[in-house]
mmCIF file with all atom_site columns, C-alpha atoms and ligand atoms in Angstrom:
data_model
loop_
_atom_site.group_PDB
_atom_site.id
_atom_site.type_symbol
_atom_site.label_atom_id
_atom_site.label_alt_id
_atom_site.label_comp_id
_atom_site.label_asym_id
_atom_site.label_entity_id
_atom_site.label_seq_id
_atom_site.pdbx_PDB_ins_code
_atom_site.Cartn_x
_atom_site.Cartn_y
_atom_site.Cartn_z
_atom_site.occupancy
_atom_site.B_iso_or_equiv
_atom_site.pdbx_formal_charge
_atom_site.auth_seq_id
_atom_site.auth_comp_id
_atom_site.auth_asym_id
_atom_site.auth_atom_id
_atom_site.pdbx_PDB_model_num
ATOM   1   C CA . MET A 1 1   ? 267.987 203.705 42.516 1.00 0.00 ? 69  MET A CA 1
ATOM   2   C CA . THR A 1 2   ? 265.745 201.351 40.557 1.00 0.00 ? 70  THR A CA 1
ATOM   3   C CA . ARG A 1 3   ? 266.345 197.699 41.343 1.00 0.00 ? 71  ARG A CA 1
ATOM   4   C CA . ARG A 1 4   ? 266.153 195.386 38.316 1.00 0.00 ? 72  ARG A CA 1
ATOM   5   C CA . VAL A 1 5   ? 264.127 192.361 39.347 1.00 0.00 ? 73  VAL A CA 1
ATOM   6   C CA . ALA A 1 6   ? 264.214 188.887 37.770 1.00 0.00 ? 74  ALA A CA 1
ATOM   7   C CA . ILE A 1 7   ? 261.286 186.565 38.488 1.00 0.00 ? 75  ILE A CA 1
ATOM   8   C CA . PHE A 1 8   ? 261.850 182.805 38.176 1.00 0.00 ? 76  PHE A CA 1
ATOM   9   C CA . LEU A 1 9   ? 258.878 180.519 37.501 1.00 0.00 ? 77  LEU A CA 1
ATOM   10  C CA . SER A 1 10  ? 257.976 177.113 36.134 1.00 0.00 ? 78  SER A CA 1
ATOM   11  C CA . GLY A 1 11  ? 254.242 177.411 35.574 1.00 0.00 ? 79  GLY A CA 1
ATOM   12  C CA . GLY A 1 12  ? 251.399 179.872 35.179 1.00 0.00 ? 80  GLY A CA 1
ATOM   13  C CA . GLY A 1 13  ? 253.103 182.595 37.148 1.00 0.00 ? 81  GLY A CA 1
ATOM   14  C CA . SER A 1 14  ? 250.190 184.059 39.087 1.00 0.00 ? 82  SER A CA 1
ATOM   15  C CA . ASN A 1 15  ? 252.665 185.344 41.680 1.00 0.00 ? 83  ASN A CA 1
ATOM   16  C CA . MET A 1 16  ? 254.842 186.776 38.910 1.00 0.00 ? 84  MET A CA 1
ATOM   17  C CA . ARG A 1 17  ? 251.863 188.640 37.497 1.00 0.00 ? 85  ARG A CA 1
ATOM   18  C CA . ALA A 1 18  ? 251.055 190.067 40.922 1.00 0.00 ? 86  ALA A CA 1
ATOM   19  C CA . LEU A 1 19  ? 254.680 191.176 41.381 1.00 0.00 ? 87  LEU A CA 1
ATOM   20  C CA . VAL A 1 20  ? 254.870 192.734 37.901 1.00 0.00 ? 88  VAL A CA 1
ATOM   21  C CA . GLY A 1 21  ? 251.602 194.576 38.475 1.00 0.00 ? 89  GLY A CA 1
ATOM   22  C CA . SER A 1 22  ? 252.898 195.998 41.760 1.00 0.00 ? 90  SER A CA 1
ATOM   23  C CA . MET A 1 23  ? 256.149 197.440 40.373 1.00 0.00 ? 91  MET A CA 1
ATOM   24  C CA . THR A 1 24  ? 254.828 200.828 39.280 1.00 0.00 ? 92  THR A CA 1
ATOM   25  C CA . GLY A 1 25  ? 255.092 204.472 40.343 1.00 0.00 ? 93  GLY A CA 1
ATOM   26  C CA . ASP A 1 26  ? 257.460 205.027 43.273 1.00 0.00 ? 94  ASP A CA 1
ATOM   27  C CA . HIS A 1 27  ? 258.084 201.286 43.751 1.00 0.00 ? 95  HIS A CA 1
ATOM   28  C CA . PRO A 1 28  ? 261.902 200.855 43.922 1.00 0.00 ? 96  PRO A CA 1
ATOM   29  C CA . GLY A 1 29  ? 261.801 197.768 41.686 1.00 0.00 ? 97  GLY A CA 1
ATOM   30  C CA . ARG A 1 30  ? 261.020 197.125 38.049 1.00 0.00 ? 98  ARG A CA 1
ATOM   31  C CA . PRO A 1 31  ? 260.541 193.779 36.275 1.00 0.00 ? 99  PRO A CA 1
ATOM   32  C CA . ALA A 1 32  ? 263.655 193.281 34.150 1.00 0.00 ? 100 ALA A CA 1
ATOM   33  C CA . LEU A 1 33  ? 263.369 189.568 33.345 1.00 0.00 ? 101 LEU A CA 1
ATOM   34  C CA . VAL A 1 34  ? 261.081 186.580 33.628 1.00 0.00 ? 102 VAL A CA 1
ATOM   35  C CA . PHE A 1 35  ? 263.036 183.313 33.657 1.00 0.00 ? 103 PHE A CA 1
ATOM   36  C CA . SER A 1 36  ? 261.842 179.726 33.378 1.00 0.00 ? 104 SER A CA 1
ATOM   37  C CA . ASN A 1 37  ? 263.158 176.207 32.968 1.00 0.00 ? 105 ASN A CA 1
ATOM   38  C CA . ASP A 1 38  ? 260.102 175.520 30.765 1.00 0.00 ? 106 ASP A CA 1
ATOM   39  C CA . ALA A 1 39  ? 259.596 177.255 27.416 1.00 0.00 ? 107 ALA A CA 1
ATOM   40  C CA . GLU A 1 40  ? 255.879 176.376 27.579 1.00 0.00 ? 108 GLU A CA 1
ATOM   41  C CA . ALA A 1 41  ? 255.346 177.935 31.009 1.00 0.00 ? 109 ALA A CA 1
ATOM   42  C CA . GLY A 1 42  ? 252.264 180.141 30.979 1.00 0.00 ? 110 GLY A CA 1
ATOM   43  C CA . GLY A 1 43  ? 254.206 182.836 32.799 1.00 0.00 ? 111 GLY A CA 1
ATOM   44  C CA . ILE A 1 44  ? 256.737 183.048 29.968 1.00 0.00 ? 112 ILE A CA 1
ATOM   45  C CA . VAL A 1 45  ? 253.989 183.411 27.367 1.00 0.00 ? 113 VAL A CA 1
ATOM   46  C CA . TRP A 1 46  ? 252.312 186.158 29.418 1.00 0.00 ? 114 TRP A CA 1
ATOM   47  C CA . ALA A 1 47  ? 255.574 188.057 30.080 1.00 0.00 ? 115 ALA A CA 1
ATOM   48  C CA . ARG A 1 48  ? 256.504 188.045 26.384 1.00 0.00 ? 116 ARG A CA 1
ATOM   49  C CA . ALA A 1 49  ? 253.069 189.459 25.533 1.00 0.00 ? 117 ALA A CA 1
ATOM   50  C CA . GLN A 1 50  ? 253.735 192.265 28.055 1.00 0.00 ? 118 GLN A CA 1
ATOM   51  C CA . GLY A 1 51  ? 257.051 193.062 26.407 1.00 0.00 ? 119 GLY A CA 1
ATOM   52  C CA . ILE A 1 52  ? 259.066 191.885 29.427 1.00 0.00 ? 120 ILE A CA 1
ATOM   53  C CA . ALA A 1 53  ? 262.405 190.222 28.611 1.00 0.00 ? 121 ALA A CA 1
ATOM   54  C CA . THR A 1 54  ? 262.373 186.453 29.059 1.00 0.00 ? 122 THR A CA 1
ATOM   55  C CA . GLU A 1 55  ? 264.999 183.734 29.191 1.00 0.00 ? 123 GLU A CA 1
ATOM   56  C CA . VAL A 1 56  ? 264.460 179.976 29.201 1.00 0.00 ? 124 VAL A CA 1
ATOM   57  C CA . VAL A 1 57  ? 266.998 177.302 30.117 1.00 0.00 ? 125 VAL A CA 1
ATOM   58  C CA . ASP A 1 58  ? 265.502 173.825 29.867 1.00 0.00 ? 126 ASP A CA 1
ATOM   59  C CA . HIS A 1 59  ? 266.948 171.786 32.732 1.00 0.00 ? 127 HIS A CA 1
ATOM   60  C CA . ARG A 1 60  ? 266.419 168.433 31.006 1.00 0.00 ? 128 ARG A CA 1
ATOM   61  C CA . PRO A 1 61  ? 269.487 168.418 28.674 1.00 0.00 ? 129 PRO A CA 1
ATOM   62  C CA . PHE A 1 62  ? 271.696 168.945 31.738 1.00 0.00 ? 130 PHE A CA 1
ATOM   63  C CA . GLY A 1 63  ? 270.501 165.735 33.391 1.00 0.00 ? 131 GLY A CA 1
ATOM   64  C CA . THR A 1 64  ? 271.915 165.485 36.909 1.00 0.00 ? 132 THR A CA 1
ATOM   65  C CA . ASP A 1 65  ? 274.570 168.134 36.233 1.00 0.00 ? 133 ASP A CA 1
ATOM   66  C CA . ARG A 1 66  ? 272.997 170.864 38.353 1.00 0.00 ? 134 ARG A CA 1
ATOM   67  C CA . ALA A 1 67  ? 276.188 172.946 38.313 1.00 0.00 ? 135 ALA A CA 1
ATOM   68  C CA . ALA A 1 68  ? 276.132 173.173 34.504 1.00 0.00 ? 136 ALA A CA 1
ATOM   69  C CA . PHE A 1 69  ? 272.433 174.048 34.480 1.00 0.00 ? 137 PHE A CA 1
ATOM   70  C CA . GLU A 1 70  ? 272.970 176.774 37.065 1.00 0.00 ? 138 GLU A CA 1
ATOM   71  C CA . ALA A 1 71  ? 276.063 178.120 35.288 1.00 0.00 ? 139 ALA A CA 1
ATOM   72  C CA . GLU A 1 72  ? 273.937 178.591 32.173 1.00 0.00 ? 140 GLU A CA 1
ATOM   73  C CA . ILE A 1 73  ? 271.253 180.392 34.170 1.00 0.00 ? 141 ILE A CA 1
ATOM   74  C CA . ALA A 1 74  ? 273.863 182.683 35.733 1.00 0.00 ? 142 ALA A CA 1
ATOM   75  C CA . ALA A 1 75  ? 275.293 183.484 32.293 1.00 0.00 ? 143 ALA A CA 1
ATOM   76  C CA . ARG A 1 76  ? 271.844 184.317 30.905 1.00 0.00 ? 144 ARG A CA 1
ATOM   77  C CA . LEU A 1 77  ? 271.210 186.763 33.747 1.00 0.00 ? 145 LEU A CA 1
ATOM   78  C CA . VAL A 1 78  ? 274.340 188.836 33.086 1.00 0.00 ? 146 VAL A CA 1
ATOM   79  C CA . PRO A 1 79  ? 273.090 190.859 30.081 1.00 0.00 ? 147 PRO A CA 1
ATOM   80  C CA . HIS A 1 80  ? 269.960 191.847 32.018 1.00 0.00 ? 148 HIS A CA 1
ATOM   81  C CA . GLY A 1 81  ? 271.853 193.509 34.890 1.00 0.00 ? 149 GLY A CA 1
ATOM   82  C CA . ILE A 1 82  ? 269.719 191.855 37.563 1.00 0.00 ? 150 ILE A CA 1
ATOM   83  C CA . ASP A 1 83  ? 269.829 193.185 41.145 1.00 0.00 ? 151 ASP A CA 1
ATOM   84  C CA . LEU A 1 84  ? 267.255 190.930 42.837 1.00 0.00 ? 152 LEU A CA 1
ATOM   85  C CA . ILE A 1 85  ? 265.759 187.496 42.126 1.00 0.00 ? 153 ILE A CA 1
ATOM   86  C CA . CYS A 1 86  ? 262.216 186.516 43.125 1.00 0.00 ? 154 CYS A CA 1
ATOM   87  C CA . LEU A 1 87  ? 261.453 182.786 42.942 1.00 0.00 ? 155 LEU A CA 1
ATOM   88  C CA . ALA A 1 88  ? 257.735 182.464 42.257 1.00 0.00 ? 156 ALA A CA 1
ATOM   89  C CA . GLY A 1 89  ? 256.600 178.948 41.539 1.00 0.00 ? 157 GLY A CA 1
ATOM   90  C CA . PHE A 1 90  ? 260.066 177.918 40.357 1.00 0.00 ? 158 PHE A CA 1
ATOM   91  C CA . MET A 1 91  ? 260.177 174.162 40.710 1.00 0.00 ? 159 MET A CA 1
ATOM   92  C CA . ARG A 1 92  ? 263.905 173.416 40.427 1.00 0.00 ? 160 ARG A CA 1
ATOM   93  C CA . VAL A 1 93  ? 266.138 173.178 43.492 1.00 0.00 ? 161 VAL A CA 1
ATOM   94  C CA . LEU A 1 94  ? 269.014 175.680 43.303 1.00 0.00 ? 162 LEU A CA 1
ATOM   95  C CA . THR A 1 95  ? 272.275 174.582 44.911 1.00 0.00 ? 163 THR A CA 1
ATOM   96  C CA . ALA A 1 96  ? 274.616 176.622 47.098 1.00 0.00 ? 164 ALA A CA 1
ATOM   97  C CA . GLY A 1 97  ? 276.707 177.200 43.958 1.00 0.00 ? 165 GLY A CA 1
ATOM   98  C CA . PHE A 1 98  ? 273.972 179.386 42.514 1.00 0.00 ? 166 PHE A CA 1
ATOM   99  C CA . VAL A 1 99  ? 272.433 180.708 45.734 1.00 0.00 ? 167 VAL A CA 1
ATOM   100 C CA . GLY A 1 100 ? 275.740 181.789 47.308 1.00 0.00 ? 168 GLY A CA 1
ATOM   101 C CA . PRO A 1 101 ? 276.501 184.757 45.013 1.00 0.00 ? 169 PRO A CA 1
ATOM   102 C CA . TRP A 1 102 ? 272.869 185.906 45.349 1.00 0.00 ? 170 TRP A CA 1
ATOM   103 C CA . ALA A 1 103 ? 272.765 185.693 49.147 1.00 0.00 ? 171 ALA A CA 1
ATOM   104 C CA . GLY A 1 104 ? 270.739 188.597 50.463 1.00 0.00 ? 172 GLY A CA 1
ATOM   105 C CA . ARG A 1 105 ? 269.403 189.365 46.979 1.00 0.00 ? 173 ARG A CA 1
ATOM   106 C CA . MET A 1 106 ? 267.092 186.403 46.361 1.00 0.00 ? 174 MET A CA 1
ATOM   107 C CA . ILE A 1 107 ? 263.681 185.690 47.901 1.00 0.00 ? 175 ILE A CA 1
ATOM   108 C CA . ASN A 1 108 ? 261.049 182.978 47.536 1.00 0.00 ? 176 ASN A CA 1
ATOM   109 C CA . ILE A 1 109 ? 257.420 182.395 48.372 1.00 0.00 ? 177 ILE A CA 1
ATOM   110 C CA . HIS A 1 110 ? 256.457 179.066 49.896 1.00 0.00 ? 178 HIS A CA 1
ATOM   111 C CA . PRO A 1 111 ? 252.851 177.925 50.457 1.00 0.00 ? 179 PRO A CA 1
ATOM   112 C CA . SER A 1 112 ? 253.080 177.116 54.177 1.00 0.00 ? 180 SER A CA 1
ATOM   113 C CA . LEU A 1 113 ? 253.741 178.828 57.489 1.00 0.00 ? 181 LEU A CA 1
ATOM   114 C CA . LEU A 1 114 ? 257.446 178.012 57.664 1.00 0.00 ? 182 LEU A CA 1
ATOM   115 C CA . PRO A 1 115 ? 259.201 176.403 59.390 1.00 0.00 ? 183 PRO A CA 1
ATOM   116 C CA . LYS A 1 116 ? 256.244 174.018 59.122 1.00 0.00 ? 184 LYS A CA 1
ATOM   117 C CA . TYR A 1 117 ? 255.826 171.997 55.927 1.00 0.00 ? 185 TYR A CA 1
ATOM   118 C CA . ARG A 1 118 ? 258.975 172.637 53.978 1.00 0.00 ? 186 ARG A CA 1
ATOM   119 C CA . GLY A 1 119 ? 258.981 170.890 50.588 1.00 0.00 ? 187 GLY A CA 1
ATOM   120 C CA . LEU A 1 120 ? 256.029 169.828 48.485 1.00 0.00 ? 188 LEU A CA 1
ATOM   121 C CA . ASN A 1 121 ? 252.315 169.036 48.968 1.00 0.00 ? 189 ASN A CA 1
ATOM   122 C CA . THR A 1 122 ? 252.114 171.521 51.822 1.00 0.00 ? 190 THR A CA 1
ATOM   123 C CA . HIS A 1 123 ? 248.325 171.868 51.880 1.00 0.00 ? 191 HIS A CA 1
ATOM   124 C CA . ALA A 1 124 ? 247.604 168.135 51.882 1.00 0.00 ? 192 ALA A CA 1
ATOM   125 C CA . ARG A 1 125 ? 250.104 167.702 54.717 1.00 0.00 ? 193 ARG A CA 1
ATOM   126 C CA . ALA A 1 126 ? 248.604 170.548 56.749 1.00 0.00 ? 194 ALA A CA 1
ATOM   127 C CA . LEU A 1 127 ? 245.113 169.099 56.336 1.00 0.00 ? 195 LEU A CA 1
ATOM   128 C CA . ALA A 1 128 ? 246.293 165.595 57.220 1.00 0.00 ? 196 ALA A CA 1
ATOM   129 C CA . ALA A 1 129 ? 247.841 167.023 60.379 1.00 0.00 ? 197 ALA A CA 1
ATOM   130 C CA . GLY A 1 130 ? 244.555 168.676 61.345 1.00 0.00 ? 198 GLY A CA 1
ATOM   131 C CA . GLU A 1 131 ? 245.928 172.218 61.224 1.00 0.00 ? 199 GLU A CA 1
ATOM   132 C CA . GLN A 1 132 ? 243.389 174.950 62.038 1.00 0.00 ? 200 GLN A CA 1
ATOM   133 C CA . GLU A 1 133 ? 245.303 177.546 60.051 1.00 0.00 ? 201 GLU A CA 1
ATOM   134 C CA . ALA A 1 134 ? 247.647 177.610 57.060 1.00 0.00 ? 202 ALA A CA 1
ATOM   135 C CA . GLY A 1 135 ? 249.265 180.240 54.917 1.00 0.00 ? 203 GLY A CA 1
ATOM   136 C CA . CYS A 1 136 ? 252.348 181.325 53.007 1.00 0.00 ? 204 CYS A CA 1
ATOM   137 C CA . THR A 1 137 ? 255.815 182.612 53.759 1.00 0.00 ? 205 THR A CA 1
ATOM   138 C CA . VAL A 1 138 ? 258.226 184.877 51.895 1.00 0.00 ? 206 VAL A CA 1
ATOM   139 C CA . HIS A 1 139 ? 261.820 184.215 52.915 1.00 0.00 ? 207 HIS A CA 1
ATOM   140 C CA . GLU A 1 140 ? 265.357 184.962 51.844 1.00 0.00 ? 208 GLU A CA 1
ATOM   141 C CA . VAL A 1 141 ? 266.772 182.042 49.860 1.00 0.00 ? 209 VAL A CA 1
ATOM   142 C CA . THR A 1 142 ? 269.677 180.191 51.443 1.00 0.00 ? 210 THR A CA 1
ATOM   143 C CA . PRO A 1 143 ? 271.245 176.894 50.324 1.00 0.00 ? 211 PRO A CA 1
ATOM   144 C CA . ALA A 1 144 ? 268.965 174.938 52.692 1.00 0.00 ? 212 ALA A CA 1
ATOM   145 C CA . LEU A 1 145 ? 265.556 174.228 51.079 1.00 0.00 ? 213 LEU A CA 1
ATOM   146 C CA . ASP A 1 146 ? 262.688 176.517 52.186 1.00 0.00 ? 214 ASP A CA 1
ATOM   147 C CA . ASP A 1 147 ? 264.834 177.939 54.960 1.00 0.00 ? 215 ASP A CA 1
ATOM   148 C CA . GLY A 1 148 ? 266.337 181.391 55.382 1.00 0.00 ? 216 GLY A CA 1
ATOM   149 C CA . PRO A 1 149 ? 265.205 184.536 57.217 1.00 0.00 ? 217 PRO A CA 1
ATOM   150 C CA . ILE A 1 150 ? 261.439 185.085 57.086 1.00 0.00 ? 218 ILE A CA 1
ATOM   151 C CA . LEU A 1 151 ? 260.428 188.379 55.457 1.00 0.00 ? 219 LEU A CA 1
ATOM   152 C CA . GLY A 1 152 ? 256.673 187.896 55.621 1.00 0.00 ? 220 GLY A CA 1
ATOM   153 C CA . GLN A 1 153 ? 253.820 185.544 56.399 1.00 0.00 ? 221 GLN A CA 1
ATOM   154 C CA . ALA A 1 154 ? 250.088 185.534 55.696 1.00 0.00 ? 222 ALA A CA 1
ATOM   155 C CA . ARG A 1 155 ? 247.716 183.277 57.629 1.00 0.00 ? 223 ARG A CA 1
ATOM   156 C CA . VAL A 1 156 ? 244.365 181.838 56.499 1.00 0.00 ? 224 VAL A CA 1
ATOM   157 C CA . PRO A 1 157 ? 241.880 179.667 58.392 1.00 0.00 ? 225 PRO A CA 1
ATOM   158 C CA . VAL A 1 158 ? 241.443 176.027 57.491 1.00 0.00 ? 226 VAL A CA 1
ATOM   159 C CA . LEU A 1 159 ? 237.700 175.543 56.955 1.00 0.00 ? 227 LEU A CA 1
ATOM   160 C CA . ALA A 1 160 ? 235.577 172.439 57.450 1.00 0.00 ? 228 ALA A CA 1
ATOM   161 C CA . GLY A 1 161 ? 235.517 170.399 54.259 1.00 0.00 ? 229 GLY A CA 1
ATOM   162 C CA . ASP A 1 162 ? 238.683 171.985 52.887 1.00 0.00 ? 230 ASP A CA 1
ATOM   163 C CA . THR A 1 163 ? 240.521 170.003 50.263 1.00 0.00 ? 231 THR A CA 1
ATOM   164 C CA . PRO A 1 164 ? 244.133 170.691 49.245 1.00 0.00 ? 232 PRO A CA 1
ATOM   165 C CA . GLU A 1 165 ? 242.688 172.571 46.261 1.00 0.00 ? 233 GLU A CA 1
ATOM   166 C CA . THR A 1 166 ? 240.314 174.811 48.241 1.00 0.00 ? 234 THR A CA 1
ATOM   167 C CA . LEU A 1 167 ? 243.001 175.571 50.794 1.00 0.00 ? 235 LEU A CA 1
ATOM   168 C CA . ALA A 1 168 ? 245.566 176.262 48.055 1.00 0.00 ? 236 ALA A CA 1
ATOM   169 C CA . ALA A 1 169 ? 243.214 178.745 46.429 1.00 0.00 ? 237 ALA A CA 1
ATOM   170 C CA . ARG A 1 170 ? 242.652 180.569 49.723 1.00 0.00 ? 238 ARG A CA 1
ATOM   171 C CA . VAL A 1 171 ? 246.414 180.706 50.383 1.00 0.00 ? 239 VAL A CA 1
ATOM   172 C CA . LEU A 1 172 ? 247.237 181.779 46.819 1.00 0.00 ? 240 LEU A CA 1
ATOM   173 C CA . GLU A 1 173 ? 244.983 184.826 47.183 1.00 0.00 ? 241 GLU A CA 1
ATOM   174 C CA . GLN A 1 174 ? 247.085 185.899 50.145 1.00 0.00 ? 242 GLN A CA 1
ATOM   175 C CA . GLU A 1 175 ? 250.333 185.140 48.301 1.00 0.00 ? 243 GLU A CA 1
ATOM   176 C CA . HIS A 1 176 ? 249.321 187.758 45.745 1.00 0.00 ? 244 HIS A CA 1
ATOM   177 C CA . VAL A 1 177 ? 248.941 190.309 48.558 1.00 0.00 ? 245 VAL A CA 1
ATOM   178 C CA . LEU A 1 178 ? 251.968 189.365 50.645 1.00 0.00 ? 246 LEU A CA 1
ATOM   179 C CA . TYR A 1 179 ? 254.666 188.909 48.013 1.00 0.00 ? 247 TYR A CA 1
ATOM   180 C CA . PRO A 1 180 ? 254.279 192.396 46.456 1.00 0.00 ? 248 PRO A CA 1
ATOM   181 C CA . LEU A 1 181 ? 254.318 194.004 49.917 1.00 0.00 ? 249 LEU A CA 1
ATOM   182 C CA . VAL A 1 182 ? 257.494 192.159 50.846 1.00 0.00 ? 250 VAL A CA 1
ATOM   183 C CA . LEU A 1 183 ? 259.204 192.880 47.512 1.00 0.00 ? 251 LEU A CA 1
ATOM   184 C CA . ARG A 1 184 ? 258.484 196.593 47.837 1.00 0.00 ? 252 ARG A CA 1
ATOM   185 C CA . ARG A 1 185 ? 260.243 196.683 51.230 1.00 0.00 ? 253 ARG A CA 1
ATOM   186 C CA . PHE A 1 186 ? 263.031 194.297 50.224 1.00 0.00 ? 254 PHE A CA 1
ATOM   187 C CA . ALA A 1 187 ? 263.808 196.292 47.074 1.00 0.00 ? 255 ALA A CA 1
ATOM   188 C CA . ALA A 1 188 ? 264.174 199.370 49.287 1.00 0.00 ? 256 ALA A CA 1
ATOM   189 C CA . GLY A 1 189 ? 266.632 197.506 51.517 1.00 0.00 ? 257 GLY A CA 1
ATOM   190 C CA . ASP A 1 190 ? 264.115 197.172 54.363 1.00 0.00 ? 258 ASP A CA 1
ATOM   191 C CA . ARG A 1 191 ? 264.133 193.679 55.867 1.00 0.00 ? 259 ARG A CA 1
ATOM   192 C CA . ARG A 1 192 ? 261.439 194.259 58.512 1.00 0.00 ? 260 ARG A CA 1
ATOM   193 C CA . ALA A 1 193 ? 259.069 191.269 58.317 1.00 0.00 ? 261 ALA A CA 1
ATOM   194 C CA . ILE A 1 194 ? 255.393 191.695 57.368 1.00 0.00 ? 262 ILE A CA 1
ATOM   195 C CA . PHE A 1 195 ? 252.706 189.562 59.046 1.00 0.00 ? 263 PHE A CA 1
ATOM   196 C CA . LEU A 1 196 ? 249.146 189.408 57.702 1.00 0.00 ? 264 LEU A CA 1
ATOM   197 C CA . PRO A 1 197 ? 246.387 189.747 58.759 1.00 0.00 ? 265 PRO A CA 1
HETATM 198 C C1 . LIG F 2 .   ? 252.105 178.439 44.569 1.00 0.00 ? 904 LIG F C1 1
HETATM 199 O O1 . LIG F 2 .   ? 251.610 177.466 45.468 1.00 0.00 ? 904 LIG F O1 1
HETATM 200 C C2 . LIG F 2 .   ? 253.250 179.156 45.218 1.00 0.00 ? 904 LIG F C2 1
HETATM 201 O O2 . LIG F 2 .   ? 253.148 179.217 46.618 1.00 0.00 ? 904 LIG F O2 1
HETATM 202 C C3 . LIG F 2 .   ? 254.430 178.300 44.868 1.00 0.00 ? 904 LIG F C3 1
HETATM 203 O O3 . LIG F 2 .   ? 254.171 177.852 43.543 1.00 0.00 ? 904 LIG F O3 1
HETATM 204 C C4 . LIG F 2 .   ? 252.738 177.722 43.376 1.00 0.00 ? 904 LIG F C4 1
HETATM 205 C C5 . LIG F 2 .   ? 252.306 178.292 42.037 1.00 0.00 ? 904 LIG F C5 1
HETATM 206 O O4 . LIG F 2 .   ? 252.575 179.662 42.036 1.00 0.00 ? 904 LIG F O4 1
HETATM 207 N N1 . LIG F 2 .   ? 255.639 179.080 44.956 1.00 0.00 ? 904 LIG F N1 1
HETATM 208 P P1 . LIG F 2 .   ? 252.220 180.569 40.734 1.00 0.00 ? 904 LIG F P1 1
HETATM 209 O O5 . LIG F 2 .   ? 250.710 180.575 40.581 1.00 0.00 ? 904 LIG F O5 1
HETATM 210 O O6 . LIG F 2 .   ? 252.889 179.909 39.526 1.00 0.00 ? 904 LIG F O6 1
HETATM 211 O O7 . LIG F 2 .   ? 252.782 181.900 41.049 1.00 0.00 ? 904 LIG F O7 1
#
């Protein structure tokens, strides 16, 4: 049975593009929606040009009323018949009110080797801590930030002279390999974790 996948993003969507490109042939998933909180997000522009359905809910009019923002997102998903959600560079925190009903059907990619470096500025923090390796993690989304069962990790070396930007670029390359591999398994109901290399 084909799983209808929604991808949430806030920016350029390089991970979204990798996921969309992977959902072909006998892949159990298909891109059904690209969602953003930002109408100007590069990922929204790209998805529209590909003929993929898009929805945008700007978070700003909702102010601090996260529940109202999330209720609007949930309502916009309904017509698209979404089975799975992939967060991919989505920069808004989702509360338990939204995450709860999607438990077990929503995954995220985070640019660190969780449980290390939850939150933001992961590469700068890893460098400041003198880490010899870094990487990315795909995990099931639970109400706790950057927590939840790990479905995959990819490791990269930290190299002499690395800056947050050079390390981010090295990690991002691996994100584009790892996330599609994890989604393919997850969409088939297989939760065995993938570890690269
Ligand atoms: C990446 O660092 C990714 O790990 C995080 O958001 C950043 C941008 O991702 N989830 P993308 O290029 O918009 O997919």
